[in-house]
PDB file of C-alpha atoms in Angstrom:
ATOM      1  CA  UNK A   1     -37.158 -52.441  -9.484  1.00 44.00           C
ATOM      2  CA  UNK A   2     -33.451 -51.368  -8.793  1.00 39.00           C
ATOM      3  CA  UNK A   3     -32.358 -47.891  -9.550  1.00 48.00           C
ATOM      4  CA  UNK A   4     -28.784 -47.294 -10.627  1.00 40.00           C
ATOM      5  CA  UNK A   5     -27.059 -43.982  -9.372  1.00 48.00           C
ATOM      6  CA  UNK A   6     -26.630 -41.283 -12.047  1.00 53.00           C
ATOM      7  CA  UNK A   7     -23.003 -42.043 -12.989  1.00 46.00           C
ATOM      8  CA  UNK A   8     -22.728 -38.839 -15.092  1.00 51.00           C
ATOM      9  CA  UNK A   9     -23.388 -36.816 -11.886  1.00 52.00           C
ATOM     10  CA  UNK A  10     -21.020 -38.960  -9.874  1.00 44.00           C
ATOM     11  CA  UNK A  11     -18.256 -38.509 -12.686  1.00 44.00           C
ATOM     12  CA  UNK A  12     -18.694 -34.763 -12.745  1.00 45.00           C
ATOM     13  CA  UNK A  13     -18.606 -34.495  -8.970  1.00 47.00           C
ATOM     14  CA  UNK A  14     -15.295 -36.394  -8.899  1.00 46.00           C
ATOM     15  CA  UNK A  15     -13.774 -34.283 -11.599  1.00 41.00           C
ATOM     16  CA  UNK A  16     -14.658 -31.110  -9.633  1.00 48.00           C
ATOM     17  CA  UNK A  17     -12.946 -32.618  -6.451  1.00 47.00           C
ATOM     18  CA  UNK A  18      -9.831 -33.341  -8.462  1.00 42.00           C
ATOM     19  CA  UNK A  19      -9.696 -29.970 -10.298  1.00 41.00           C
ATOM     20  CA  UNK A  20      -7.290 -27.511  -8.549  1.00 42.00           C
ATOM     21  CA  UNK A  21      -8.991 -24.836  -6.594  1.00 42.00           C
ATOM     22  CA  UNK A  22      -8.759 -21.290  -8.241  1.00 47.00           C
ATOM     23  CA  UNK A  23      -6.358 -19.201  -6.327  1.00 61.00           C
ATOM     24  CA  UNK A  24      -7.864 -16.249  -4.415  1.00 72.00           C
ATOM     25  CA  UNK A  25      -6.733 -12.891  -5.447  1.00 90.00           C
ATOM     26  CA  UNK A  26      -3.890 -11.528  -3.216  1.00 97.00           C
ATOM     27  CA  UNK A  27      -4.227  -8.271  -1.312  1.00 98.00           C
ATOM     28  CA  UNK A  28      -2.237  -5.134  -1.329  1.00 98.00           C
ATOM     29  CA  UNK A  29      -2.732  -2.971   1.782  1.00 98.00           C
ATOM     30  CA  UNK A  30      -2.060   0.636   1.393  1.00 98.00           C
ATOM     31  CA  UNK A  31      -1.268   2.045   4.843  1.00 98.00           C
ATOM     32  CA  UNK A  32      -0.852   5.840   4.607  1.00 98.00           C
ATOM     33  CA  UNK A  33      -2.316   9.265   5.589  1.00 98.00           C
ATOM     34  CA  UNK A  34      -4.144  11.995   3.635  1.00 98.00           C
ATOM     35  CA  UNK A  35      -1.802  11.747   0.728  1.00 98.00           C
ATOM     36  CA  UNK A  36      -3.021   8.162   0.123  1.00 98.00           C
ATOM     37  CA  UNK A  37      -6.566   8.598   1.386  1.00 98.00           C
ATOM     38  CA  UNK A  38      -7.619  10.946  -1.378  1.00 97.00           C
ATOM     39  CA  UNK A  39      -8.148  13.996   0.678  1.00 98.00           C
ATOM     40  CA  UNK A  40     -10.100  16.570  -1.113  1.00 97.00           C
ATOM     41  CA  UNK A  41     -10.683  14.678  -4.214  1.00 98.00           C
ATOM     42  CA  UNK A  42     -13.151  11.777  -5.462  1.00 97.00           C
ATOM     43  CA  UNK A  43     -11.974   8.476  -3.924  1.00 94.00           C
ATOM     44  CA  UNK A  44     -11.887   6.866  -7.282  1.00 96.00           C
ATOM     45  CA  UNK A  45      -9.391   9.407  -8.473  1.00 98.00           C
ATOM     46  CA  UNK A  46      -6.969   8.811  -5.667  1.00 98.00           C
ATOM     47  CA  UNK A  47      -3.761   6.961  -6.505  1.00 98.00           C
ATOM     48  CA  UNK A  48      -4.719   3.722  -4.675  1.00 98.00           C
ATOM     49  CA  UNK A  49      -7.874   3.467  -6.805  1.00 98.00           C
ATOM     50  CA  UNK A  50      -5.875   4.058  -9.929  1.00 98.00           C
ATOM     51  CA  UNK A  51      -3.466   1.292  -8.634  1.00 98.00           C
ATOM     52  CA  UNK A  52      -6.354  -1.114  -8.674  1.00 98.00           C
ATOM     53  CA  UNK A  53      -7.265  -0.213 -12.198  1.00 98.00           C
ATOM     54  CA  UNK A  54      -3.700  -0.536 -13.324  1.00 98.00           C
ATOM     55  CA  UNK A  55      -3.572  -4.068 -11.818  1.00 98.00           C
ATOM     56  CA  UNK A  56      -6.657  -4.999 -13.607  1.00 97.00           C
ATOM     57  CA  UNK A  57      -5.234  -3.657 -16.901  1.00 97.00           C
ATOM     58  CA  UNK A  58      -2.110  -5.690 -16.493  1.00 96.00           C
ATOM     59  CA  UNK A  59      -4.172  -8.730 -15.459  1.00 97.00           C
ATOM     60  CA  UNK A  60      -2.404  -8.943 -12.110  1.00 97.00           C
ATOM     61  CA  UNK A  61      -4.613 -10.785  -9.649  1.00 97.00           C
ATOM     62  CA  UNK A  62      -4.511  -8.386  -6.586  1.00 98.00           C
ATOM     63  CA  UNK A  63      -7.176  -6.596  -4.520  1.00 97.00           C
ATOM     64  CA  UNK A  64      -6.159  -3.088  -3.204  1.00 98.00           C
ATOM     65  CA  UNK A  65      -7.381  -2.209   0.292  1.00 98.00           C
ATOM     66  CA  UNK A  66      -6.848   1.434   1.164  1.00 98.00           C
ATOM     67  CA  UNK A  67      -6.562   1.673   4.953  1.00 98.00           C
ATOM     68  CA  UNK A  68      -5.054   5.185   4.808  1.00 98.00           C
ATOM     69  CA  UNK A  69      -6.635   7.897   7.192  1.00 98.00           C
ATOM     70  CA  UNK A  70      -6.253  11.567   6.792  1.00 98.00           C
ATOM     71  CA  UNK A  71      -4.118  13.041   9.554  1.00 97.00           C
ATOM     72  CA  UNK A  72      -2.576   9.729  10.525  1.00 98.00           C
ATOM     73  CA  UNK A  73       0.969   9.644  12.033  1.00 98.00           C
ATOM     74  CA  UNK A  74       3.401   6.969  12.435  1.00 98.00           C
ATOM     75  CA  UNK A  75       2.431   6.425  15.964  1.00 98.00           C
ATOM     76  CA  UNK A  76      -1.200   6.008  14.976  1.00 98.00           C
ATOM     77  CA  UNK A  77      -0.216   3.611  12.252  1.00 98.00           C
ATOM     78  CA  UNK A  78       1.952   1.699  14.694  1.00 98.00           C
ATOM     79  CA  UNK A  79      -1.079   1.323  17.013  1.00 98.00           C
ATOM     80  CA  UNK A  80      -3.455   0.035  14.400  1.00 98.00           C
ATOM     81  CA  UNK A  81      -1.126  -2.067  12.040  1.00 98.00           C
ATOM     82  CA  UNK A  82      -1.696  -5.373  13.854  1.00 98.00           C
ATOM     83  CA  UNK A  83      -5.475  -5.077  13.483  1.00 98.00           C
ATOM     84  CA  UNK A  84      -5.178  -4.121   9.756  1.00 98.00           C
ATOM     85  CA  UNK A  85      -3.017  -7.126   9.099  1.00 98.00           C
ATOM     86  CA  UNK A  86      -5.342  -9.445  10.951  1.00 98.00           C
ATOM     87  CA  UNK A  87      -8.396  -7.983   9.126  1.00 98.00           C
ATOM     88  CA  UNK A  88      -7.021  -8.089   5.616  1.00 98.00           C
ATOM     89  CA  UNK A  89      -4.197 -10.669   5.508  1.00 98.00           C
ATOM     90  CA  UNK A  90      -2.256  -8.738   2.776  1.00 98.00           C
ATOM     91  CA  UNK A  91       0.581 -10.270   0.776  1.00 98.00           C
ATOM     92  CA  UNK A  92       1.924  -6.737   0.068  1.00 98.00           C
ATOM     93  CA  UNK A  93       1.895  -3.792   2.369  1.00 98.00           C
ATOM     94  CA  UNK A  94       2.696  -0.238   1.201  1.00 98.00           C
ATOM     95  CA  UNK A  95       3.560   1.957   4.120  1.00 99.00           C
ATOM     96  CA  UNK A  96       3.266   5.586   3.298  1.00 98.00           C
ATOM     97  CA  UNK A  97       3.316   7.480   6.632  1.00 98.00           C
ATOM     98  CA  UNK A  98       5.423  10.128   8.193  1.00 98.00           C
ATOM     99  CA  UNK A  99       4.455  13.314   6.413  1.00 98.00           C
ATOM    100  CA  UNK A 100       2.377  14.536   9.402  1.00 98.00           C
ATOM    101  CA  UNK A 101       5.206  13.674  11.733  1.00 98.00           C
ATOM    102  CA  UNK A 102       7.580  15.722   9.796  1.00 98.00           C
ATOM    103  CA  UNK A 103       5.333  18.759   9.680  1.00 96.00           C
ATOM    104  CA  UNK A 104       5.074  18.493  13.456  1.00 97.00           C
ATOM    105  CA  UNK A 105       8.731  18.071  14.082  1.00 97.00           C
ATOM    106  CA  UNK A 106       8.549  14.602  15.600  1.00 98.00           C
ATOM    107  CA  UNK A 107      12.010  13.586  16.750  1.00 98.00           C
ATOM    108  CA  UNK A 108      13.503  11.371  14.088  1.00 98.00           C
ATOM    109  CA  UNK A 109      14.371   8.697  16.654  1.00 98.00           C
ATOM    110  CA  UNK A 110      10.600   8.191  17.306  1.00 98.00           C
ATOM    111  CA  UNK A 111       9.792   8.154  13.646  1.00 98.00           C
ATOM    112  CA  UNK A 112      12.424   5.623  13.102  1.00 98.00           C
ATOM    113  CA  UNK A 113      10.999   3.401  15.903  1.00 98.00           C
ATOM    114  CA  UNK A 114       7.458   3.701  14.700  1.00 98.00           C
ATOM    115  CA  UNK A 115       8.255   2.891  10.982  1.00 98.00           C
ATOM    116  CA  UNK A 116      10.504   0.071  12.083  1.00 98.00           C
ATOM    117  CA  UNK A 117       7.689  -1.489  14.304  1.00 98.00           C
ATOM    118  CA  UNK A 118       5.142  -1.154  11.371  1.00 98.00           C
ATOM    119  CA  UNK A 119       7.407  -2.763   8.857  1.00 98.00           C
ATOM    120  CA  UNK A 120       8.380  -5.564  11.343  1.00 98.00           C
ATOM    121  CA  UNK A 121       4.700  -6.396  12.049  1.00 98.00           C
ATOM    122  CA  UNK A 122       3.919  -6.757   8.266  1.00 98.00           C
ATOM    123  CA  UNK A 123       7.061  -8.941   7.738  1.00 98.00           C
ATOM    124  CA  UNK A 124       6.213 -11.056  10.695  1.00 98.00           C
ATOM    125  CA  UNK A 125       3.035 -11.929   8.824  1.00 98.00           C
ATOM    126  CA  UNK A 126       5.167 -12.684   5.819  1.00 98.00           C
ATOM    127  CA  UNK A 127       3.980  -9.702   3.807  1.00 98.00           C
ATOM    128  CA  UNK A 128       6.328  -7.969   1.369  1.00 98.00           C
ATOM    129  CA  UNK A 129       6.702  -4.443   2.241  1.00 98.00           C
ATOM    130  CA  UNK A 130       7.230  -1.130   0.288  1.00 98.00           C
ATOM    131  CA  UNK A 131       8.216   1.803   2.328  1.00 98.00           C
ATOM    132  CA  UNK A 132       7.420   5.122   0.786  1.00 98.00           C
ATOM    133  CA  UNK A 133       9.676   8.079   1.523  1.00 98.00           C
ATOM    134  CA  UNK A 134       8.425  11.444   2.478  1.00 98.00           C
ATOM    135  CA  UNK A 135       9.973  14.949   2.504  1.00 98.00           C
ATOM    136  CA  UNK A 136       9.222  18.272   4.229  1.00 97.00           C
ATOM    137  CA  UNK A 137      10.012  21.717   3.094  1.00 95.00           C
ATOM    138  CA  UNK A 138      13.792  22.855   3.314  1.00 94.00           C
ATOM    139  CA  UNK A 139      12.917  25.684   5.579  1.00 95.00           C
ATOM    140  CA  UNK A 140      12.939  23.025   8.400  1.00 96.00           C
ATOM    141  CA  UNK A 141      16.586  23.210   8.178  1.00 97.00           C
ATOM    142  CA  UNK A 142      18.915  20.278   9.036  1.00 97.00           C
ATOM    143  CA  UNK A 143      15.801  18.449  10.431  1.00 98.00           C
ATOM    144  CA  UNK A 144      14.414  18.187   6.910  1.00 98.00           C
ATOM    145  CA  UNK A 145      17.335  16.132   5.764  1.00 98.00           C
ATOM    146  CA  UNK A 146      17.444  13.913   8.882  1.00 98.00           C
ATOM    147  CA  UNK A 147      13.722  13.410   8.560  1.00 98.00           C
ATOM    148  CA  UNK A 148      13.946  12.049   4.911  1.00 98.00           C
ATOM    149  CA  UNK A 149      16.998  10.023   5.674  1.00 98.00           C
ATOM    150  CA  UNK A 150      15.055   7.881   8.170  1.00 98.00           C
ATOM    151  CA  UNK A 151      13.058   6.196   5.378  1.00 98.00           C
ATOM    152  CA  UNK A 152      16.261   4.929   3.779  1.00 98.00           C
ATOM    153  CA  UNK A 153      17.631   3.806   7.092  1.00 98.00           C
ATOM    154  CA  UNK A 154      14.577   1.782   7.938  1.00 98.00           C
ATOM    155  CA  UNK A 155      14.397   0.263   4.541  1.00 98.00           C
ATOM    156  CA  UNK A 156      18.024  -0.894   4.675  1.00 98.00           C
ATOM    157  CA  UNK A 157      17.784  -2.143   8.199  1.00 98.00           C
ATOM    158  CA  UNK A 158      14.670  -4.136   7.516  1.00 98.00           C
ATOM    159  CA  UNK A 159      15.689  -5.115   4.015  1.00 98.00           C
ATOM    160  CA  UNK A 160      12.568  -3.830   2.318  1.00 98.00           C
ATOM    161  CA  UNK A 161      11.747  -2.061  -0.813  1.00 98.00           C
ATOM    162  CA  UNK A 162      11.888   1.707  -0.828  1.00 98.00           C
ATOM    163  CA  UNK A 163      10.444   4.627  -3.016  1.00 98.00           C
ATOM    164  CA  UNK A 164      12.551   7.736  -2.318  1.00 98.00           C
ATOM    165  CA  UNK A 165       9.807  10.243  -2.305  1.00 98.00           C
ATOM    166  CA  UNK A 166       5.890   9.850  -2.814  1.00 98.00           C
ATOM    167  CA  UNK A 167       5.564  13.515  -4.160  1.00 98.00           C
ATOM    168  CA  UNK A 168       8.471  13.291  -6.648  1.00 98.00           C
ATOM    169  CA  UNK A 169       7.843  15.430  -9.546  1.00 97.00           C
ATOM    170  CA  UNK A 170       4.683  16.941  -7.948  1.00 98.00           C
ATOM    171  CA  UNK A 171       6.051  18.774  -4.930  1.00 97.00           C
ATOM    172  CA  UNK A 172       7.711  21.630  -6.935  1.00 95.00           C
ATOM    173  CA  UNK A 173       4.532  22.194  -9.129  1.00 97.00           C
ATOM    174  CA  UNK A 174       2.186  24.437  -7.350  1.00 96.00           C
ATOM    175  CA  UNK A 175      -0.564  23.770  -9.998  1.00 98.00           C
ATOM    176  CA  UNK A 176      -0.687  20.172  -8.800  1.00 98.00           C
ATOM    177  CA  UNK A 177      -1.821  21.075  -5.350  1.00 98.00           C
ATOM    178  CA  UNK A 178      -5.120  21.968  -3.986  1.00 98.00           C
ATOM    179  CA  UNK A 179      -5.862  25.357  -2.408  1.00 97.00           C
ATOM    180  CA  UNK A 180      -4.303  24.304   0.950  1.00 96.00           C
ATOM    181  CA  UNK A 181      -0.897  23.764  -0.815  1.00 95.00           C
ATOM    182  CA  UNK A 182      -0.541  20.537   1.010  1.00 96.00           C
ATOM    183  CA  UNK A 183      -2.576  17.908  -0.768  1.00 98.00           C
ATOM    184  CA  UNK A 184      -2.217  16.983  -4.488  1.00 98.00           C
ATOM    185  CA  UNK A 185      -5.047  17.415  -6.980  1.00 98.00           C
ATOM    186  CA  UNK A 186      -6.596  14.668  -8.847  1.00 98.00           C
ATOM    187  CA  UNK A 187      -4.512  15.536 -11.880  1.00 98.00           C
ATOM    188  CA  UNK A 188      -1.305  14.730  -9.730  1.00 98.00           C
ATOM    189  CA  UNK A 189      -2.612  11.151  -8.713  1.00 98.00           C
ATOM    190  CA  UNK A 190      -1.148   9.452 -11.797  1.00 98.00           C
ATOM    191  CA  UNK A 191       2.281  10.925 -10.995  1.00 98.00           C
ATOM    192  CA  UNK A 192       2.046   9.590  -7.331  1.00 98.00           C
ATOM    193  CA  UNK A 193       0.994   6.080  -8.634  1.00 98.00           C
ATOM    194  CA  UNK A 194       4.013   6.072 -11.102  1.00 98.00           C
ATOM    195  CA  UNK A 195       6.270   6.755  -8.123  1.00 98.00           C
ATOM    196  CA  UNK A 196       4.813   3.995  -5.984  1.00 98.00           C
ATOM    197  CA  UNK A 197       4.735   1.709  -8.973  1.00 98.00           C
ATOM    198  CA  UNK A 198       8.450   1.861  -9.431  1.00 97.00           C
ATOM    199  CA  UNK A 199       8.893   0.170  -6.054  1.00 98.00           C
ATOM    200  CA  UNK A 200       5.763  -1.987  -5.992  1.00 98.00           C
ATOM    201  CA  UNK A 201       5.959  -3.698  -9.394  1.00 98.00           C
ATOM    202  CA  UNK A 202       8.974  -5.945  -8.441  1.00 97.00           C
ATOM    203  CA  UNK A 203       7.113  -7.113  -5.464  1.00 98.00           C
ATOM    204  CA  UNK A 204       4.179  -8.404  -7.348  1.00 96.00           C
ATOM    205  CA  UNK A 205       4.841 -12.217  -7.761  1.00 80.00           C
TER     206      UNK A 205
END
């Protein structure tokens, strides 16, 4: 007795092959220091975690990978950016480094070189980049202005998006800092996210 194949199953299999594959979520890589790593607060309260929630609320299909490390410098970031890009294959990279360099008085030429190398590495992988500016206290004198100017210079040279200052609206409010007067509280994280969002939103295609 001959048995005929189950045509319903064959038809279903064919339709599945013809159906377009669902696009995988894109990745946003946060590449920063303790200001982005959530130092001293719960990780789910830090601004990168709040970013993930905002993306979900807006139904934007992105994953957020927070590769920030407390104490990180631009030279440290430069040394590990290629590995991070290879591991996560991000479509968007948010570079939020430099604060520790400024507090240590790193020569601005070195900061410029490091940030340029980080941004260039991300762009080489065809990632869209947002560079997040940093500031240091004015008692650093002329160096404070030169330090802050580097972020704009790198953004213009590399033709990338820029946020002027991560702690805009936070830096002048002592109540929004932890006891060390360096790291923002959980209550400040929404403000940090809003600052980043201004530069990030246009990059989300």
